[in-house]
């Protein structure tokens, strides 16, 4: 792979272009045929990254899922978005090395990281040090429950800014604002805007982005990379809709 994933994140941030990631839940990967068809749709929609992971995975099929993706497209990077250190595969291109800085659960700030560090050092998986911040999306989501942490309020930007800045001062390079999967309210434009202005670094946004309008608003507020999970499970065509929208703005940017 020519450019590193970190470089790709940086260039989205620096160019003002917008990226799109599809979050694949390995538990949902059942039939080879239907998954293959969806991969084809994702390729056609020119997604930038596959994200792979879940709060609570039931099956041990991460490597198998990566192989299915790689068989059809070796070019689009597969990035682990792990709920725990157990969700590791050295067949991935990269791993969001998430530290849950919105919470005060030491295991998710540093514990899981220690348990996988030696294995990561031996692998060629690219490590992406990421400040992961849960934002209140109006409902308790799986990530809130599993992490046993309290999300940041969705309408109090100073708290999110202070949290993100602390992460930046600790050396984290990328930031992920997540309202939690299937959240009724996505991360608010004011939080996205305030965090982006403060950190001046690549910003990933996800959780509850289930319509083109919500996705556009996230991009316009400062998201460099949007992550879509549940909405795509319901309707694969959303990837194509977002892609068409991105083509129009990319034409305007250049
Ligand atoms: C860096 C290492 C080794 C581990 C990270 C450990 C951390 C900080 C985890 C954060 C807390 C957590 C449980 C995150 C999970 C994030 C994730 C992959 C969510 C995907 O969505 P789901 O919550 O599975 O959605 P569904 O319920 O819709 O499947
Ligand atoms: O499934 P959705 O709501 O798109 O959320 C994606 C991801 O950001 C959750 O961690
Ligand atoms: Mg899941």
PDB file of C-alpha atoms and ligand atoms in Angstrom:
ATOM      1  CA  UNK A   1       0.000   0.000   0.000  1.00  0.00           C
ATOM      2  CA  UNK A   2       1.591   3.232  -1.145  1.00  0.00           C
ATOM      3  CA  UNK A   3       0.465   5.888   1.310  1.00  0.00           C
ATOM      4  CA  UNK A   4       0.122   5.062   4.999  1.00  0.00           C
ATOM      5  CA  UNK A   5      -3.307   5.299   6.605  1.00  0.00           C
ATOM      6  CA  UNK A   6      -2.007   8.056   8.882  1.00  0.00           C
ATOM      7  CA  UNK A   7      -0.962  10.022   5.786  1.00  0.00           C
ATOM      8  CA  UNK A   8      -4.407   9.497   4.322  1.00  0.00           C
ATOM      9  CA  UNK A   9      -6.055  10.834   7.495  1.00  0.00           C
ATOM     10  CA  UNK A  10      -3.698  13.826   7.449  1.00  0.00           C
ATOM     11  CA  UNK A  11      -4.333  14.551   3.809  1.00  0.00           C
ATOM     12  CA  UNK A  12      -8.109  14.497   4.314  1.00  0.00           C
ATOM     13  CA  UNK A  13      -7.605  17.036   7.080  1.00  0.00           C
ATOM     14  CA  UNK A  14      -5.151  19.217   5.149  1.00  0.00           C
ATOM     15  CA  UNK A  15      -6.949  19.180   1.790  1.00  0.00           C
ATOM     16  CA  UNK A  16     -10.445  19.703   3.168  1.00  0.00           C
ATOM     17  CA  UNK A  17     -11.579  16.651   1.210  1.00  0.00           C
ATOM     18  CA  UNK A  18     -13.975  14.363   3.016  1.00  0.00           C
ATOM     19  CA  UNK A  19     -13.622  10.651   3.668  1.00  0.00           C
ATOM     20  CA  UNK A  20     -16.136   7.838   4.069  1.00  0.00           C
ATOM     21  CA  UNK A  21     -15.746   4.644   6.100  1.00  0.00           C
ATOM     22  CA  UNK A  22     -18.131   1.708   6.248  1.00  0.00           C
ATOM     23  CA  UNK A  23     -18.225   0.012   9.626  1.00  0.00           C
ATOM     24  CA  UNK A  24     -18.567  -3.718   9.068  1.00  0.00           C
ATOM     25  CA  UNK A  25     -19.787  -5.700  12.048  1.00  0.00           C
ATOM     26  CA  UNK A  26     -18.080  -9.109  11.685  1.00  0.00           C
ATOM     27  CA  UNK A  27     -21.017 -10.712  13.514  1.00  0.00           C
ATOM     28  CA  UNK A  28     -23.252  -9.722  10.589  1.00  0.00           C
ATOM     29  CA  UNK A  29     -21.030 -11.342   7.961  1.00  0.00           C
ATOM     30  CA  UNK A  30     -22.997 -14.476   7.192  1.00  0.00           C
ATOM     31  CA  UNK A  31     -23.488 -15.538   3.631  1.00  0.00           C
ATOM     32  CA  UNK A  32     -20.450 -15.091   1.403  1.00  0.00           C
ATOM     33  CA  UNK A  33     -22.653 -14.041  -1.523  1.00  0.00           C
ATOM     34  CA  UNK A  34     -24.572 -11.223   0.149  1.00  0.00           C
ATOM     35  CA  UNK A  35     -21.443  -9.851   1.819  1.00  0.00           C
ATOM     36  CA  UNK A  36     -19.598  -9.969  -1.509  1.00  0.00           C
ATOM     37  CA  UNK A  37     -22.387  -8.035  -3.167  1.00  0.00           C
ATOM     38  CA  UNK A  38     -22.194  -5.407  -0.443  1.00  0.00           C
ATOM     39  CA  UNK A  39     -18.428  -5.157  -0.830  1.00  0.00           C
ATOM     40  CA  UNK A  40     -18.964  -4.536  -4.544  1.00  0.00           C
ATOM     41  CA  UNK A  41     -21.389  -1.724  -3.688  1.00  0.00           C
ATOM     42  CA  UNK A  42     -18.854  -0.236  -1.283  1.00  0.00           C
ATOM     43  CA  UNK A  43     -16.133  -0.351  -3.948  1.00  0.00           C
ATOM     44  CA  UNK A  44     -18.478   1.293  -6.436  1.00  0.00           C
ATOM     45  CA  UNK A  45     -19.247   4.016  -3.887  1.00  0.00           C
ATOM     46  CA  UNK A  46     -15.472   4.570  -3.569  1.00  0.00           C
ATOM     47  CA  UNK A  47     -15.376   4.306   0.212  1.00  0.00           C
ATOM     48  CA  UNK A  48     -12.004   5.246   1.675  1.00  0.00           C
ATOM     49  CA  UNK A  49     -11.788   2.684   4.478  1.00  0.00           C
ATOM     50  CA  UNK A  50     -13.394  -0.427   5.883  1.00  0.00           C
ATOM     51  CA  UNK A  51     -13.722  -0.254   9.669  1.00  0.00           C
ATOM     52  CA  UNK A  52     -14.105  -3.565  11.472  1.00  0.00           C
ATOM     53  CA  UNK A  53     -15.201  -4.120  15.046  1.00  0.00           C
ATOM     54  CA  UNK A  54     -17.969  -4.063  17.614  1.00  0.00           C
ATOM     55  CA  UNK A  55     -18.748  -3.496  21.264  1.00  0.00           C
ATOM     56  CA  UNK A  56     -19.456  -7.137  21.860  1.00  0.00           C
ATOM     57  CA  UNK A  57     -18.437  -9.596  19.178  1.00  0.00           C
ATOM     58  CA  UNK A  58     -19.866 -13.102  19.405  1.00  0.00           C
ATOM     59  CA  UNK A  59     -17.920 -14.799  16.646  1.00  0.00           C
ATOM     60  CA  UNK A  60     -14.225 -15.174  16.148  1.00  0.00           C
ATOM     61  CA  UNK A  61     -14.210 -14.224  12.473  1.00  0.00           C
ATOM     62  CA  UNK A  62     -12.247 -10.988  12.124  1.00  0.00           C
ATOM     63  CA  UNK A  63      -9.425 -12.528  10.056  1.00  0.00           C
ATOM     64  CA  UNK A  64     -11.925 -14.400   7.913  1.00  0.00           C
ATOM     65  CA  UNK A  65     -13.855 -11.158   7.293  1.00  0.00           C
ATOM     66  CA  UNK A  66     -10.644  -9.364   6.300  1.00  0.00           C
ATOM     67  CA  UNK A  67      -9.812 -12.178   3.878  1.00  0.00           C
ATOM     68  CA  UNK A  68     -13.263 -11.885   2.277  1.00  0.00           C
ATOM     69  CA  UNK A  69     -12.729  -8.151   1.800  1.00  0.00           C
ATOM     70  CA  UNK A  70      -9.153  -8.495   0.536  1.00  0.00           C
ATOM     71  CA  UNK A  71     -10.166 -11.143  -1.984  1.00  0.00           C
ATOM     72  CA  UNK A  72     -12.284  -8.508  -3.718  1.00  0.00           C
ATOM     73  CA  UNK A  73     -10.301  -5.369  -3.144  1.00  0.00           C
ATOM     74  CA  UNK A  74      -6.793  -5.170  -1.854  1.00  0.00           C
ATOM     75  CA  UNK A  75      -6.575  -1.376  -2.240  1.00  0.00           C
ATOM     76  CA  UNK A  76      -9.085  -0.084   0.309  1.00  0.00           C
ATOM     77  CA  UNK A  77      -7.466  -0.203   3.761  1.00  0.00           C
ATOM     78  CA  UNK A  78      -9.109  -2.369   6.424  1.00  0.00           C
ATOM     79  CA  UNK A  79      -8.865  -0.696   9.818  1.00  0.00           C
ATOM     80  CA  UNK A  80      -9.674  -2.412  13.096  1.00  0.00           C
ATOM     81  CA  UNK A  81     -12.045  -0.399  15.298  1.00  0.00           C
ATOM     82  CA  UNK A  82     -11.743  -2.613  18.347  1.00  0.00           C
ATOM     83  CA  UNK A  83     -14.065  -2.921  21.313  1.00  0.00           C
ATOM     84  CA  UNK A  84     -11.255  -4.780  23.072  1.00  0.00           C
ATOM     85  CA  UNK A  85      -7.730  -6.107  22.542  1.00  0.00           C
ATOM     86  CA  UNK A  86      -9.242  -9.468  21.609  1.00  0.00           C
ATOM     87  CA  UNK A  87     -10.431  -7.912  18.352  1.00  0.00           C
ATOM     88  CA  UNK A  88      -7.003  -8.045  16.764  1.00  0.00           C
ATOM     89  CA  UNK A  89      -5.863  -9.572  13.513  1.00  0.00           C
ATOM     90  CA  UNK A  90      -2.461  -9.104  11.951  1.00  0.00           C
ATOM     91  CA  UNK A  91      -4.165  -9.294   8.569  1.00  0.00           C
ATOM     92  CA  UNK A  92      -5.622  -5.810   9.030  1.00  0.00           C
ATOM     93  CA  UNK A  93      -3.878  -2.803   7.507  1.00  0.00           C
ATOM     94  CA  UNK A  94      -4.308  -0.619  10.558  1.00  0.00           C
ATOM     95  CA  UNK A  95      -5.783  -0.407  14.023  1.00  0.00           C
ATOM     96  CA  UNK A  96      -7.407   2.571  15.685  1.00  0.00           C
ATOM     97  CA  UNK A  97      -5.429   2.479  18.912  1.00  0.00           C
ATOM     98  CA  UNK A  98      -8.371   3.957  20.778  1.00  0.00           C
ATOM     99  CA  UNK A  99      -8.042   5.466  24.184  1.00  0.00           C
ATOM    100  CA  UNK A 100     -11.483   6.226  25.617  1.00  0.00           C
ATOM    101  CA  UNK A 101     -10.574   9.698  26.900  1.00  0.00           C
ATOM    102  CA  UNK A 102     -14.180  10.744  27.577  1.00  0.00           C
ATOM    103  CA  UNK A 103     -14.377   8.062  30.268  1.00  0.00           C
ATOM    104  CA  UNK A 104     -12.558   7.167  33.430  1.00  0.00           C
ATOM    105  CA  UNK A 105     -12.289   3.453  32.888  1.00  0.00           C
ATOM    106  CA  UNK A 106      -8.554   2.693  33.181  1.00  0.00           C
ATOM    107  CA  UNK A 107      -8.858  -0.539  31.231  1.00  0.00           C
ATOM    108  CA  UNK A 108     -10.053   1.414  28.167  1.00  0.00           C
ATOM    109  CA  UNK A 109      -7.610   4.264  28.696  1.00  0.00           C
ATOM    110  CA  UNK A 110      -4.489   2.074  28.898  1.00  0.00           C
ATOM    111  CA  UNK A 111      -5.237  -1.501  30.063  1.00  0.00           C
ATOM    112  CA  UNK A 112      -6.341  -3.174  26.821  1.00  0.00           C
ATOM    113  CA  UNK A 113      -3.481  -1.386  25.122  1.00  0.00           C
ATOM    114  CA  UNK A 114      -0.854  -2.962  27.369  1.00  0.00           C
ATOM    115  CA  UNK A 115      -2.275  -6.397  26.739  1.00  0.00           C
ATOM    116  CA  UNK A 116      -1.891  -6.136  22.953  1.00  0.00           C
ATOM    117  CA  UNK A 117       1.266  -3.978  22.714  1.00  0.00           C
ATOM    118  CA  UNK A 118       3.853  -6.773  22.330  1.00  0.00           C
ATOM    119  CA  UNK A 119       1.820  -8.513  19.662  1.00  0.00           C
ATOM    120  CA  UNK A 120       1.267  -5.239  17.816  1.00  0.00           C
ATOM    121  CA  UNK A 121       4.985  -4.496  17.880  1.00  0.00           C
ATOM    122  CA  UNK A 122       5.653  -7.794  16.100  1.00  0.00           C
ATOM    123  CA  UNK A 123       3.042  -7.164  13.425  1.00  0.00           C
ATOM    124  CA  UNK A 124       3.046  -4.794  10.486  1.00  0.00           C
ATOM    125  CA  UNK A 125      -0.373  -3.401  11.376  1.00  0.00           C
ATOM    126  CA  UNK A 126      -0.251   0.402  11.324  1.00  0.00           C
ATOM    127  CA  UNK A 127      -1.042   1.872  14.719  1.00  0.00           C
ATOM    128  CA  UNK A 128      -3.282   4.935  14.737  1.00  0.00           C
ATOM    129  CA  UNK A 129      -3.242   6.645  18.162  1.00  0.00           C
ATOM    130  CA  UNK A 130      -6.802   7.913  18.512  1.00  0.00           C
ATOM    131  CA  UNK A 131      -8.598   9.875  21.215  1.00  0.00           C
ATOM    132  CA  UNK A 132     -12.003   8.223  21.356  1.00  0.00           C
ATOM    133  CA  UNK A 133     -14.805  10.345  22.806  1.00  0.00           C
ATOM    134  CA  UNK A 134     -18.321   9.156  23.465  1.00  0.00           C
ATOM    135  CA  UNK A 135     -20.935  11.874  23.149  1.00  0.00           C
ATOM    136  CA  UNK A 136     -24.476  11.557  24.496  1.00  0.00           C
ATOM    137  CA  UNK A 137     -26.645  10.575  21.541  1.00  0.00           C
ATOM    138  CA  UNK A 138     -29.926  10.667  23.455  1.00  0.00           C
ATOM    139  CA  UNK A 139     -29.990   7.013  24.425  1.00  0.00           C
ATOM    140  CA  UNK A 140     -27.726   4.546  26.190  1.00  0.00           C
ATOM    141  CA  UNK A 141     -25.916   2.669  23.421  1.00  0.00           C
ATOM    142  CA  UNK A 142     -23.918  -0.571  23.467  1.00  0.00           C
ATOM    143  CA  UNK A 143     -20.598   1.295  23.730  1.00  0.00           C
ATOM    144  CA  UNK A 144     -21.788   3.253  26.776  1.00  0.00           C
ATOM    145  CA  UNK A 145     -22.898   0.111  28.526  1.00  0.00           C
ATOM    146  CA  UNK A 146     -19.926  -2.061  27.620  1.00  0.00           C
ATOM    147  CA  UNK A 147     -17.424   0.663  28.486  1.00  0.00           C
ATOM    148  CA  UNK A 148     -19.255   1.508  31.739  1.00  0.00           C
ATOM    149  CA  UNK A 149     -18.524   5.185  31.153  1.00  0.00           C
ATOM    150  CA  UNK A 150     -20.601   8.353  31.066  1.00  0.00           C
ATOM    151  CA  UNK A 151     -20.681  10.086  27.684  1.00  0.00           C
ATOM    152  CA  UNK A 152     -19.898  13.774  27.278  1.00  0.00           C
ATOM    153  CA  UNK A 153     -22.969  16.024  26.964  1.00  0.00           C
ATOM    154  CA  UNK A 154     -23.922  16.841  23.373  1.00  0.00           C
ATOM    155  CA  UNK A 155     -24.468  20.553  24.040  1.00  0.00           C
ATOM    156  CA  UNK A 156     -21.608  21.633  26.267  1.00  0.00           C
ATOM    157  CA  UNK A 157     -18.694  22.118  23.863  1.00  0.00           C
ATOM    158  CA  UNK A 158     -16.176  23.244  26.504  1.00  0.00           C
ATOM    159  CA  UNK A 159     -16.120  19.804  28.109  1.00  0.00           C
ATOM    160  CA  UNK A 160     -15.463  18.078  24.798  1.00  0.00           C
ATOM    161  CA  UNK A 161     -12.851  20.663  23.827  1.00  0.00           C
ATOM    162  CA  UNK A 162     -11.024  20.266  27.137  1.00  0.00           C
ATOM    163  CA  UNK A 163     -11.101  16.480  26.764  1.00  0.00           C
ATOM    164  CA  UNK A 164      -9.831  16.539  23.176  1.00  0.00           C
ATOM    165  CA  UNK A 165      -7.092  19.034  24.011  1.00  0.00           C
ATOM    166  CA  UNK A 166      -5.907  16.883  26.910  1.00  0.00           C
ATOM    167  CA  UNK A 167      -5.706  13.964  24.460  1.00  0.00           C
ATOM    168  CA  UNK A 168      -3.754  16.083  22.016  1.00  0.00           C
ATOM    169  CA  UNK A 169      -1.319  17.168  24.729  1.00  0.00           C
ATOM    170  CA  UNK A 170      -0.788  13.498  25.564  1.00  0.00           C
ATOM    171  CA  UNK A 171       0.265  12.962  21.951  1.00  0.00           C
ATOM    172  CA  UNK A 172      -2.852  11.420  20.400  1.00  0.00           C
ATOM    173  CA  UNK A 173      -2.941  12.192  16.681  1.00  0.00           C
ATOM    174  CA  UNK A 174      -6.484  11.473  15.578  1.00  0.00           C
ATOM    175  CA  UNK A 175      -9.836  12.010  17.267  1.00  0.00           C
ATOM    176  CA  UNK A 176     -13.119  10.134  17.025  1.00  0.00           C
ATOM    177  CA  UNK A 177     -16.396  11.645  18.218  1.00  0.00           C
ATOM    178  CA  UNK A 178     -18.959   8.853  18.545  1.00  0.00           C
ATOM    179  CA  UNK A 179     -22.595   9.193  19.597  1.00  0.00           C
ATOM    180  CA  UNK A 180     -22.735   5.384  19.770  1.00  0.00           C
ATOM    181  CA  UNK A 181     -24.131   3.036  17.202  1.00  0.00           C
ATOM    182  CA  UNK A 182     -27.765   3.666  16.294  1.00  0.00           C
ATOM    183  CA  UNK A 183     -27.904   6.837  18.412  1.00  0.00           C
ATOM    184  CA  UNK A 184     -31.108   8.855  17.888  1.00  0.00           C
ATOM    185  CA  UNK A 185     -29.080  12.102  17.918  1.00  0.00           C
ATOM    186  CA  UNK A 186     -25.715  12.229  16.169  1.00  0.00           C
ATOM    187  CA  UNK A 187     -22.874  14.351  17.567  1.00  0.00           C
ATOM    188  CA  UNK A 188     -24.104  17.963  17.413  1.00  0.00           C
ATOM    189  CA  UNK A 189     -22.654  20.409  14.880  1.00  0.00           C
ATOM    190  CA  UNK A 190     -21.506  22.690  17.728  1.00  0.00           C
ATOM    191  CA  UNK A 191     -19.451  19.917  19.343  1.00  0.00           C
ATOM    192  CA  UNK A 192     -17.909  18.878  16.008  1.00  0.00           C
ATOM    193  CA  UNK A 193     -17.064  22.487  15.158  1.00  0.00           C
ATOM    194  CA  UNK A 194     -15.605  23.326  18.578  1.00  0.00           C
ATOM    195  CA  UNK A 195     -13.467  20.169  18.819  1.00  0.00           C
ATOM    196  CA  UNK A 196     -12.189  20.531  15.260  1.00  0.00           C
ATOM    197  CA  UNK A 197     -11.187  24.171  15.851  1.00  0.00           C
ATOM    198  CA  UNK A 198      -9.354  23.247  19.015  1.00  0.00           C
ATOM    199  CA  UNK A 199      -7.442  20.137  17.963  1.00  0.00           C
ATOM    200  CA  UNK A 200      -6.487  21.060  14.409  1.00  0.00           C
ATOM    201  CA  UNK A 201      -6.095  17.374  13.611  1.00  0.00           C
ATOM    202  CA  UNK A 202      -7.973  14.729  11.627  1.00  0.00           C
ATOM    203  CA  UNK A 203     -11.462  14.225  13.035  1.00  0.00           C
ATOM    204  CA  UNK A 204     -13.592  11.095  12.655  1.00  0.00           C
ATOM    205  CA  UNK A 205     -17.323  11.304  13.426  1.00  0.00           C
ATOM    206  CA  UNK A 206     -19.866   8.498  13.741  1.00  0.00           C
ATOM    207  CA  UNK A 207     -22.944   7.223  15.499  1.00  0.00           C
ATOM    208  CA  UNK A 208     -26.551   7.727  14.390  1.00  0.00           C
ATOM    209  CA  UNK A 209     -25.671   9.180  10.986  1.00  0.00           C
ATOM    210  CA  UNK A 210     -28.593   7.598   9.161  1.00  0.00           C
ATOM    211  CA  UNK A 211     -29.560  10.127   6.496  1.00  0.00           C
ATOM    212  CA  UNK A 212     -27.778  12.175   3.875  1.00  0.00           C
ATOM    213  CA  UNK A 213     -28.878  15.369   5.652  1.00  0.00           C
ATOM    214  CA  UNK A 214     -27.255  14.329   8.953  1.00  0.00           C
ATOM    215  CA  UNK A 215     -24.117  13.203   7.146  1.00  0.00           C
ATOM    216  CA  UNK A 216     -23.826  16.487   5.229  1.00  0.00           C
ATOM    217  CA  UNK A 217     -24.183  18.410   8.482  1.00  0.00           C
ATOM    218  CA  UNK A 218     -21.389  16.373  10.098  1.00  0.00           C
ATOM    219  CA  UNK A 219     -19.068  17.095   7.159  1.00  0.00           C
ATOM    220  CA  UNK A 220     -19.998  20.770   7.046  1.00  0.00           C
ATOM    221  CA  UNK A 221     -19.315  21.091  10.776  1.00  0.00           C
ATOM    222  CA  UNK A 222     -15.769  19.764  10.405  1.00  0.00           C
ATOM    223  CA  UNK A 223     -15.773  15.962  10.231  1.00  0.00           C
ATOM    224  CA  UNK A 224     -12.931  14.783   7.965  1.00  0.00           C
ATOM    225  CA  UNK A 225     -14.069  11.182   7.961  1.00  0.00           C
ATOM    226  CA  UNK A 226     -17.602   9.925   8.564  1.00  0.00           C
ATOM    227  CA  UNK A 227     -18.294   6.368   9.753  1.00  0.00           C
ATOM    228  CA  UNK A 228     -21.544   4.646   8.765  1.00  0.00           C
ATOM    229  CA  UNK A 229     -22.696   1.402  10.367  1.00  0.00           C
ATOM    230  CA  UNK A 230     -26.351   0.687  11.103  1.00  0.00           C
ATOM    231  CA  UNK A 231     -27.777   2.901   8.372  1.00  0.00           C
ATOM    232  CA  UNK A 232     -25.794   0.985   5.771  1.00  0.00           C
ATOM    233  CA  UNK A 233     -27.043  -2.336   7.133  1.00  0.00           C
ATOM    234  CA  UNK A 234     -30.583  -1.038   6.491  1.00  0.00           C
ATOM    235  CA  UNK A 235     -29.789   0.498   3.135  1.00  0.00           C
ATOM    236  CA  UNK A 236     -26.547  -0.133   1.242  1.00  0.00           C
ATOM    237  CA  UNK A 237     -27.530   2.538  -1.288  1.00  0.00           C
ATOM    238  CA  UNK A 238     -26.722   5.232   1.288  1.00  0.00           C
ATOM    239  CA  UNK A 239     -23.005   4.721   0.531  1.00  0.00           C
ATOM    240  CA  UNK A 240     -23.649   5.591  -3.106  1.00  0.00           C
ATOM    241  CA  UNK A 241     -25.712   8.659  -2.121  1.00  0.00           C
ATOM    242  CA  UNK A 242     -22.923   9.952   0.115  1.00  0.00           C
ATOM    243  CA  UNK A 243     -20.395   9.229  -2.578  1.00  0.00           C
ATOM    244  CA  UNK A 244     -22.354  11.278  -5.159  1.00  0.00           C
ATOM    245  CA  UNK A 245     -22.581  14.144  -2.684  1.00  0.00           C
ATOM    246  CA  UNK A 246     -18.825  13.974  -2.029  1.00  0.00           C
ATOM    247  CA  UNK A 247     -18.093  14.042  -5.725  1.00  0.00           C
ATOM    248  CA  UNK A 248     -20.009  17.291  -6.087  1.00  0.00           C
ATOM    249  CA  UNK A 249     -18.162  18.974  -3.212  1.00  0.00           C
ATOM    250  CA  UNK A 250     -14.791  17.598  -4.252  1.00  0.00           C
ATOM    251  CA  UNK A 251     -15.295  19.091  -7.684  1.00  0.00           C
ATOM    252  CA  UNK A 252     -16.036  22.409  -6.026  1.00  0.00           C
ATOM    253  CA  UNK A 253     -13.009  22.208  -3.710  1.00  0.00           C
ATOM    254  CA  UNK A 254     -10.522  21.658  -6.557  1.00  0.00           C
TER     255      UNK A 254
HETATM  256  C1  LIG B   1      -6.817  -0.200  21.409  1.00  0.00           C
HETATM  257  C2  LIG B   1      -7.381  -1.435  21.975  1.00  0.00           C
HETATM  258  C3  LIG B   1      -6.522  -2.607  22.025  1.00  0.00           C
HETATM  259  C4  LIG B   1      -8.646  -1.525  22.435  1.00  0.00           C
HETATM  260  C5  LIG B   1      -9.591  -0.411  22.486  1.00  0.00           C
HETATM  261  C6  LIG B   1     -10.448  -0.574  23.669  1.00  0.00           C
HETATM  262  C7  LIG B   1     -11.344   0.615  23.797  1.00  0.00           C
HETATM  263  C8  LIG B   1     -10.769   1.908  24.203  1.00  0.00           C
HETATM  264  C9  LIG B   1     -12.671   0.460  23.559  1.00  0.00           C
HETATM  265  C10 LIG B   1     -13.637   1.557  23.652  1.00  0.00           C
HETATM  266  C11 LIG B   1     -14.985   1.101  24.074  1.00  0.00           C
HETATM  267  C12 LIG B   1     -15.737   0.234  23.093  1.00  0.00           C
HETATM  268  C13 LIG B   1     -16.489  -0.901  23.651  1.00  0.00           C
HETATM  269  C14 LIG B   1     -15.733   0.521  21.772  1.00  0.00           C
HETATM  270  C15 LIG B   1     -16.450  -0.232  20.725  1.00  0.00           C
HETATM  271  C16 LIG B   1     -16.584   0.628  19.542  1.00  0.00           C
HETATM  272  C17 LIG B   1     -17.263  -0.065  18.394  1.00  0.00           C
HETATM  273  C18 LIG B   1     -16.457  -0.912  17.515  1.00  0.00           C
HETATM  274  C19 LIG B   1     -18.565   0.160  18.164  1.00  0.00           C
HETATM  275  C20 LIG B   1     -19.298  -0.426  17.011  1.00  0.00           C
HETATM  276  O1  LIG B   1     -20.630  -0.481  17.202  1.00  0.00           O
HETATM  277  P1  LIG B   1     -21.446  -1.507  18.144  1.00  0.00           P
HETATM  278  O2  LIG B   1     -21.601  -0.842  19.441  1.00  0.00           O
HETATM  279  O3  LIG B   1     -20.919  -2.861  18.094  1.00  0.00           O
HETATM  280  O4  LIG B   1     -22.771  -1.426  17.359  1.00  0.00           O
HETATM  281  P2  LIG B   1     -23.945  -2.451  17.129  1.00  0.00           P
HETATM  282  O5  LIG B   1     -24.537  -2.692  18.442  1.00  0.00           O
HETATM  283  O6  LIG B   1     -24.805  -1.691  16.175  1.00  0.00           O
HETATM  284  O7  LIG B   1     -23.332  -3.666  16.515  1.00  0.00           O
HETATM  285  O1  LIG B   2     -23.953   2.298  13.461  1.00  0.00           O
HETATM  286  P1  LIG B   2     -23.871   3.775  13.456  1.00  0.00           P
HETATM  287  O2  LIG B   2     -24.996   4.454  14.179  1.00  0.00           O
HETATM  288  O3  LIG B   2     -23.684   4.315  12.075  1.00  0.00           O
HETATM  289  O4  LIG B   2     -22.534   4.147  14.289  1.00  0.00           O
HETATM  290  C1  LIG B   2     -21.272   3.875  13.777  1.00  0.00           C
HETATM  291  C2  LIG B   2     -20.163   3.969  14.801  1.00  0.00           C
HETATM  292  O5  LIG B   2     -19.648   5.252  14.941  1.00  0.00           O
HETATM  293  C3  LIG B   2     -20.536   3.406  16.125  1.00  0.00           C
HETATM  294  O6  LIG B   2     -19.440   3.273  16.921  1.00  0.00           O
HETATM  295 MG1  LIG B   3     -21.875  -4.607  16.637  1.00  0.00          MG
END
